[in-house]
mmCIF file with all atom_site columns, C-alpha atoms in Angstrom:
data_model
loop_
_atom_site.group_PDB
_atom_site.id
_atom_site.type_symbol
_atom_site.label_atom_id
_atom_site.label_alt_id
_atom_site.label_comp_id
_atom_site.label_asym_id
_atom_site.label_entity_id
_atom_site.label_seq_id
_atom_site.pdbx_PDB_ins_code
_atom_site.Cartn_x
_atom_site.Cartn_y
_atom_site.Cartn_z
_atom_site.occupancy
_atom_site.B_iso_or_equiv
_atom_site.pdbx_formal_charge
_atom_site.auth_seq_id
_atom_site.auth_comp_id
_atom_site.auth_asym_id
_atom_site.auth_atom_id
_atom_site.pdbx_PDB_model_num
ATOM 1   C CA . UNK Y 1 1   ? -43.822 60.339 -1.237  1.00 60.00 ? 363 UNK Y CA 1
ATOM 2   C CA . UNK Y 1 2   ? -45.962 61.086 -4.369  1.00 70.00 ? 364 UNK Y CA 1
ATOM 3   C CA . UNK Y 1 3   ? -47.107 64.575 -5.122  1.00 72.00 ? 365 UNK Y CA 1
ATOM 4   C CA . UNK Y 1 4   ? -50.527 63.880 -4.669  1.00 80.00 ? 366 UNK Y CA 1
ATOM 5   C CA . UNK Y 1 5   ? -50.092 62.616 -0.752  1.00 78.00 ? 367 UNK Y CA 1
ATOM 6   C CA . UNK Y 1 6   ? -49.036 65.689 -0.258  1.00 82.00 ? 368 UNK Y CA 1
ATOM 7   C CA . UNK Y 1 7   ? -51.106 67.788 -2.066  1.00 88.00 ? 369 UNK Y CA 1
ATOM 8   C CA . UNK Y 1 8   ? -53.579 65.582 0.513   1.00 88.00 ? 370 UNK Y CA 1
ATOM 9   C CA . UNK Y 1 9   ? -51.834 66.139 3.706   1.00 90.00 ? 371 UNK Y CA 1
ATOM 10  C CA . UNK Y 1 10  ? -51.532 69.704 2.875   1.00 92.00 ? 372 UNK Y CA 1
ATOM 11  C CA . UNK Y 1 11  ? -55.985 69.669 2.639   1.00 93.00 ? 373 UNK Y CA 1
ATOM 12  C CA . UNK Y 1 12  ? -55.541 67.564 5.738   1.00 94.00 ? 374 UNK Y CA 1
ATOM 13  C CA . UNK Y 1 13  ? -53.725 70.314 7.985   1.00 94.00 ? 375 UNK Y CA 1
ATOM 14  C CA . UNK Y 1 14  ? -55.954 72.992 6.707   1.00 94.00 ? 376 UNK Y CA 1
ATOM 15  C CA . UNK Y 1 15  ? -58.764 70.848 7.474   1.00 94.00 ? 377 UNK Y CA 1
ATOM 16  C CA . UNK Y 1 16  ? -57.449 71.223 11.311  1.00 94.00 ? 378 UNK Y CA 1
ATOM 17  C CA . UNK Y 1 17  ? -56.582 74.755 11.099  1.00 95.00 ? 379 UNK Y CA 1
ATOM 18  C CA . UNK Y 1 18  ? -60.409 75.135 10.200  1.00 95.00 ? 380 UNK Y CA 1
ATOM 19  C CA . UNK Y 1 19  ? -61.305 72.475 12.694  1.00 94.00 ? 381 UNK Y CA 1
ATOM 20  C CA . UNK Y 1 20  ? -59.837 74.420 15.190  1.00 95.00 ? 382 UNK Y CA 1
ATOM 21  C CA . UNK Y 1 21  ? -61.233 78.128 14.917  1.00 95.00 ? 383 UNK Y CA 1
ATOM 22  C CA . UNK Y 1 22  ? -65.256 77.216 13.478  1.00 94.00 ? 384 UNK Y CA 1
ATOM 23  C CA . UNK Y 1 23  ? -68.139 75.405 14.452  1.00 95.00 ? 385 UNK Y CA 1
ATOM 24  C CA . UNK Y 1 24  ? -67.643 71.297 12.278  1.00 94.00 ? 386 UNK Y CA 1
ATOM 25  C CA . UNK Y 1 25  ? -70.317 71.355 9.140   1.00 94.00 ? 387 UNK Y CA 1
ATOM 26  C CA . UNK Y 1 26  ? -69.110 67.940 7.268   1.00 93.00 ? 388 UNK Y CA 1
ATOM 27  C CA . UNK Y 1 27  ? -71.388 68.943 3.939   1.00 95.00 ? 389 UNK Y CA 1
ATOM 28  C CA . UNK Y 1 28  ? -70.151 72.355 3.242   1.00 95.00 ? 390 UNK Y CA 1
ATOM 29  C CA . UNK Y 1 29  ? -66.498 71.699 4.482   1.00 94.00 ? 391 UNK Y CA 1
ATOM 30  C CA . UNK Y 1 30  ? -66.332 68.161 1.861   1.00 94.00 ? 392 UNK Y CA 1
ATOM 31  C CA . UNK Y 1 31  ? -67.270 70.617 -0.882  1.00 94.00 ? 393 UNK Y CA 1
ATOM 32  C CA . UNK Y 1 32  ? -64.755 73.446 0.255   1.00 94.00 ? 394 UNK Y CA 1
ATOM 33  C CA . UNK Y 1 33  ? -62.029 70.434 0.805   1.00 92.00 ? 395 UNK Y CA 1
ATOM 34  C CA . UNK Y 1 34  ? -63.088 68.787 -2.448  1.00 91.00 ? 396 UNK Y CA 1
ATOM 35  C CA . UNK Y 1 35  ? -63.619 65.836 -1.487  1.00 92.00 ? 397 UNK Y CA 1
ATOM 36  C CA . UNK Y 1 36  ? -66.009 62.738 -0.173  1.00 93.00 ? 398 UNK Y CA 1
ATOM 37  C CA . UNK Y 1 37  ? -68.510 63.600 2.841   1.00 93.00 ? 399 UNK Y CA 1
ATOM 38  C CA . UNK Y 1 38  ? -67.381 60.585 4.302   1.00 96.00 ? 400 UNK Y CA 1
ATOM 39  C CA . UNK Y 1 39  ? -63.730 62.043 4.185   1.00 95.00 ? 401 UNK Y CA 1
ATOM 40  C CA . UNK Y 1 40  ? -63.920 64.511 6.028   1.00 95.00 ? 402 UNK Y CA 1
ATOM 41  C CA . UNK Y 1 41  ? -65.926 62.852 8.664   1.00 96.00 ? 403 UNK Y CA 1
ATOM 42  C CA . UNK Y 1 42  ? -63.387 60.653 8.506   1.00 95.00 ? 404 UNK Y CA 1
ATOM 43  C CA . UNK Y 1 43  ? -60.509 63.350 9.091   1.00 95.00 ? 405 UNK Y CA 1
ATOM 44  C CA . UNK Y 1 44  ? -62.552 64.605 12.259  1.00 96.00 ? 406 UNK Y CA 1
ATOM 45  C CA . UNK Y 1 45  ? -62.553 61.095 13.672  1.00 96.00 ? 407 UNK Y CA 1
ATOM 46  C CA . UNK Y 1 46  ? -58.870 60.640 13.188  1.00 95.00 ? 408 UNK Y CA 1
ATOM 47  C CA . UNK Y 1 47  ? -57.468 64.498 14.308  1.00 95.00 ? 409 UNK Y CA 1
ATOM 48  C CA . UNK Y 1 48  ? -59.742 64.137 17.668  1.00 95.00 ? 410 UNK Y CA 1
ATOM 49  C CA . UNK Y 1 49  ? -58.823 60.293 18.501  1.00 96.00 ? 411 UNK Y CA 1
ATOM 50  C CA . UNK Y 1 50  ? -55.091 60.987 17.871  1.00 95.00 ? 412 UNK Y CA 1
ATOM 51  C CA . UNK Y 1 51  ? -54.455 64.353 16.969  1.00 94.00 ? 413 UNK Y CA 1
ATOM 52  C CA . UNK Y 1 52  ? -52.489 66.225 13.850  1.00 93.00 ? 414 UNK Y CA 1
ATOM 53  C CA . UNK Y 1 53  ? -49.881 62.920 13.364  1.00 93.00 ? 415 UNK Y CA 1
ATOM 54  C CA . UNK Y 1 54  ? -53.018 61.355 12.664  1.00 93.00 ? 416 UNK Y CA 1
ATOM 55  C CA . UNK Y 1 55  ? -53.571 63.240 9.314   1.00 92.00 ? 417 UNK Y CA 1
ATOM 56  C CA . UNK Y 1 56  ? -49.703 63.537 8.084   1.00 90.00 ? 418 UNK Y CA 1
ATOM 57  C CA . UNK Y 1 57  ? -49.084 61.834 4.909   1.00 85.00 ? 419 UNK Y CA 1
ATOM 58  C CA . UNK Y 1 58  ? -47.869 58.666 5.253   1.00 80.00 ? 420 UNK Y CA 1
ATOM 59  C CA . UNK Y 1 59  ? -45.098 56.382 3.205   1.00 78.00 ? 421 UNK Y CA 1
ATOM 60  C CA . UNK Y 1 60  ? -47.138 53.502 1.538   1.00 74.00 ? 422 UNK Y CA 1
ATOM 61  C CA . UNK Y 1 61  ? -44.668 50.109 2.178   1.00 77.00 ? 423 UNK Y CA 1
ATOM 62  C CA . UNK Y 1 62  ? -46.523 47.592 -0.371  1.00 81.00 ? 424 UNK Y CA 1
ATOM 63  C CA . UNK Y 1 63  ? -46.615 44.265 -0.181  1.00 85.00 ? 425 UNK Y CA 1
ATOM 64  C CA . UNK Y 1 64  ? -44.555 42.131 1.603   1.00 88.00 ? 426 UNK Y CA 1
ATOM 65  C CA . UNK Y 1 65  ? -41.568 39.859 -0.351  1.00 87.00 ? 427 UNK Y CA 1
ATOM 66  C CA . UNK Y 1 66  ? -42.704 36.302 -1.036  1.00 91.00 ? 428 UNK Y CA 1
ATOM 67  C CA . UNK Y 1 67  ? -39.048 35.337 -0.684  1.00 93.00 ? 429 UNK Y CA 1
ATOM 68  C CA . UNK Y 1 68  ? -36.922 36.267 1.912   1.00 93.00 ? 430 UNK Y CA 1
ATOM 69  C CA . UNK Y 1 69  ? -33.206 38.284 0.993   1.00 92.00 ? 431 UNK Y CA 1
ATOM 70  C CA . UNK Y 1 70  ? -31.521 35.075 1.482   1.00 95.00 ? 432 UNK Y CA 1
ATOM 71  C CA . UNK Y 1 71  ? -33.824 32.914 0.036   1.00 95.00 ? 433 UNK Y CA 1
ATOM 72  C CA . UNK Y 1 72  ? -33.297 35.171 -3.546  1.00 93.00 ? 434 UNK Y CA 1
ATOM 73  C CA . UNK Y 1 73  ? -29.499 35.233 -3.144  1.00 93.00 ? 435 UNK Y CA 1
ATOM 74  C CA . UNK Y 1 74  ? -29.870 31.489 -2.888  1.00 94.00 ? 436 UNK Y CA 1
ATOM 75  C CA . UNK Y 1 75  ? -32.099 31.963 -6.540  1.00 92.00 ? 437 UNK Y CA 1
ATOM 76  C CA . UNK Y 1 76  ? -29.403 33.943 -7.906  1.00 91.00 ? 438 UNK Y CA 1
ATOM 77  C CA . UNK Y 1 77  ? -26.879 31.818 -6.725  1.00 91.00 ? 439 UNK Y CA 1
ATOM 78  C CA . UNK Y 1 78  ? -28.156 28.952 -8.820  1.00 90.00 ? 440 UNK Y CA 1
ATOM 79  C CA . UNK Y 1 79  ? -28.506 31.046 -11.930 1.00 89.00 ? 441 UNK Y CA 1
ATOM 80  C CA . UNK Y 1 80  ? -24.628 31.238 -11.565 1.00 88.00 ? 442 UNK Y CA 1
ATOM 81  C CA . UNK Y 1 81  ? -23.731 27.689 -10.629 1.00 89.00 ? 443 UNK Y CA 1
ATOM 82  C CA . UNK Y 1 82  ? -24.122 25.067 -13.318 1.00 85.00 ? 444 UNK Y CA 1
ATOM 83  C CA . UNK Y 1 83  ? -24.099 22.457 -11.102 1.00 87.00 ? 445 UNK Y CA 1
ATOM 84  C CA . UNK Y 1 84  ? -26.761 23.808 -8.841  1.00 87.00 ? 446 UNK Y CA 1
ATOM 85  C CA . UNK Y 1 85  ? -30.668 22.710 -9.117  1.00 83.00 ? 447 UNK Y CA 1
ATOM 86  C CA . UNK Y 1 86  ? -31.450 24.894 -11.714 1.00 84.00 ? 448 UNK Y CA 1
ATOM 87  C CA . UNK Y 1 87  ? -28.599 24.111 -13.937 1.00 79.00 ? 449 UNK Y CA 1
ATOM 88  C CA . UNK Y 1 88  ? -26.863 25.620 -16.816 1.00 80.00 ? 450 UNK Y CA 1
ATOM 89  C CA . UNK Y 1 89  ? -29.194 26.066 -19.373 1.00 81.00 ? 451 UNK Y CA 1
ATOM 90  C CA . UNK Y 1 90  ? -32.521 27.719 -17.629 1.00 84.00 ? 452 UNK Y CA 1
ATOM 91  C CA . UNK Y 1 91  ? -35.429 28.704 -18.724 1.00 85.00 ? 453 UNK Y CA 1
ATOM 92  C CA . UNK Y 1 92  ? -38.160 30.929 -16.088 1.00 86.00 ? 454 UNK Y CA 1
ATOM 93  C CA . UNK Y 1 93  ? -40.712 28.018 -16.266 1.00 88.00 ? 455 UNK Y CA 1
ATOM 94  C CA . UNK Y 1 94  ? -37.532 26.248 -14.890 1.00 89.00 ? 456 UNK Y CA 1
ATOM 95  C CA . UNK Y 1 95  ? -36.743 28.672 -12.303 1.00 91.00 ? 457 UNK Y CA 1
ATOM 96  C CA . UNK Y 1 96  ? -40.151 28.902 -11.319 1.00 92.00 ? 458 UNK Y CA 1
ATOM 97  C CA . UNK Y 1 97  ? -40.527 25.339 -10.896 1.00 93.00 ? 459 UNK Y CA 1
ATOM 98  C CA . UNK Y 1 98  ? -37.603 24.846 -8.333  1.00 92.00 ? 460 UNK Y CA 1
ATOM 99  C CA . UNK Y 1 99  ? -38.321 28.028 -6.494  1.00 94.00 ? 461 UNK Y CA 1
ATOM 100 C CA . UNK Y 1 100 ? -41.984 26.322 -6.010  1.00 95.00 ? 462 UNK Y CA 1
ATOM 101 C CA . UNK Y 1 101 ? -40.146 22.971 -4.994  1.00 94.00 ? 463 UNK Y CA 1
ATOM 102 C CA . UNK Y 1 102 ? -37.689 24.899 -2.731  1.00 94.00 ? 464 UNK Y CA 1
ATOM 103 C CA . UNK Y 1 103 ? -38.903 27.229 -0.902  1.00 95.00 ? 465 UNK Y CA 1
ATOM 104 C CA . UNK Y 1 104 ? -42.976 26.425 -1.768  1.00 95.00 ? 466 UNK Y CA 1
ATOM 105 C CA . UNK Y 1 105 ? -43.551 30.454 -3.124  1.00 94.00 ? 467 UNK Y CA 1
ATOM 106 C CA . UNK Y 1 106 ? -45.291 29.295 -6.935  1.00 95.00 ? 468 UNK Y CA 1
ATOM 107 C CA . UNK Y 1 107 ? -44.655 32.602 -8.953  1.00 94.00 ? 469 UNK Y CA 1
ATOM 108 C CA . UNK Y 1 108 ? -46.418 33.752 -11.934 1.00 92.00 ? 470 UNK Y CA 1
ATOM 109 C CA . UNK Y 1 109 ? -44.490 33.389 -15.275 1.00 86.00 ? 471 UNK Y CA 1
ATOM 110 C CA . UNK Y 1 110 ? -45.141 36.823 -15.883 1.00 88.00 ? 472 UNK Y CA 1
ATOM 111 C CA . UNK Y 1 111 ? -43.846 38.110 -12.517 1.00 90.00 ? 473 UNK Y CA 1
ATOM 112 C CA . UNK Y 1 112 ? -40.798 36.065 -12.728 1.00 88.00 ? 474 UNK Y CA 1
ATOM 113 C CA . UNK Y 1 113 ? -39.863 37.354 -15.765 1.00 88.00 ? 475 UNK Y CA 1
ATOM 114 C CA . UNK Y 1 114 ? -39.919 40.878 -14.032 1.00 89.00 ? 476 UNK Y CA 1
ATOM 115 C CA . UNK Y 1 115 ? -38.006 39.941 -11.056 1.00 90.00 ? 477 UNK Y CA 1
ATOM 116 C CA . UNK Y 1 116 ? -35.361 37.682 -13.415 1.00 90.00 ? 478 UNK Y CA 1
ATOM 117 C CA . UNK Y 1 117 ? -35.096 41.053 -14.601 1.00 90.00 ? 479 UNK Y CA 1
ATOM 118 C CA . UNK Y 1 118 ? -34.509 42.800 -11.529 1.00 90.00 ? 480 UNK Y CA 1
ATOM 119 C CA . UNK Y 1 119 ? -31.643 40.915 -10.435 1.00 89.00 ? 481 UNK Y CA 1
ATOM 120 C CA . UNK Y 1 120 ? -30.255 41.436 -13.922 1.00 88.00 ? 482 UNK Y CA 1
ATOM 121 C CA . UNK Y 1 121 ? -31.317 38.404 -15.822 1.00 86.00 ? 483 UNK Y CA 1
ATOM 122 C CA . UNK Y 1 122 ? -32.121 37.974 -19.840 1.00 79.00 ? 484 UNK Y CA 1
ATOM 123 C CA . UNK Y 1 123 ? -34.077 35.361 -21.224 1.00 70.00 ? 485 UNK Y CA 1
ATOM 124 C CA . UNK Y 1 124 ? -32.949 34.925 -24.628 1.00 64.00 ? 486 UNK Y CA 1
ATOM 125 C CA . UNK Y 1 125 ? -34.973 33.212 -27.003 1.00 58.00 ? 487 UNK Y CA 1
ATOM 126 C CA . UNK Y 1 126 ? -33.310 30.900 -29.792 1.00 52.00 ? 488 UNK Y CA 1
#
């Protein structure tokens, strides 16, 4: 979890500590809280709907994998085998190309040469 969620959760329980002992003013409590009016009337909807779990900081999962685990062992696979679809001599336009065919994910160029990367890959130019 990055510093700055915290730094956020940590407003976030004050913000309920507060809640809890004075009389709500969103205005003057988005100023003292440093942040949006719109937060903090946010923050009240979410502590009294569902309490302090509400508020905690939570662990950002990203997007989802276009290919499955076993579809990119399969990838790697063929980057090993000479005989497989991709053959010996690869290039990523290549790779892309039969991971489109195969499993119908079209990467970018650019983003397969991160993940070629990834699982350890050079592309060597010559």
């Amino acid at each position: 979890m990055t510093p700055g969620r915290l730094k956020l959760e940590e407003r976030r329980m004050h913000f309920i500590e507060r809640f809890q002992r004075e009389k709500f003013h969103g205005p003057s409590w988005a100023r003292d809280f440093g942040v949006n009016r719109n937060t903090i009337y946010v923050w009240r909807a979410r502590y009294l709907k569902s309490g302090e779990p509400a508020l905690k900081a939570s662990i950002s999962k990203g997007r989802p994998r276009r290919l499955s685990a076993q579809q990119e062992q399969q990838v790697q696979h063929w980057l090993k085998d000479p005989t497989s679809p991709i053959g010996p001599h690869w290039t990523p336009i290549w790779v892309r190309e039969v991971i489109g065919r195969e499993f119908g994910v079209w990467f970018h160029p650019c983003h397969l040469y991160k993940l070629l990367g990834q699982w350890g890959w050079r592309c060597e130019i010559q």
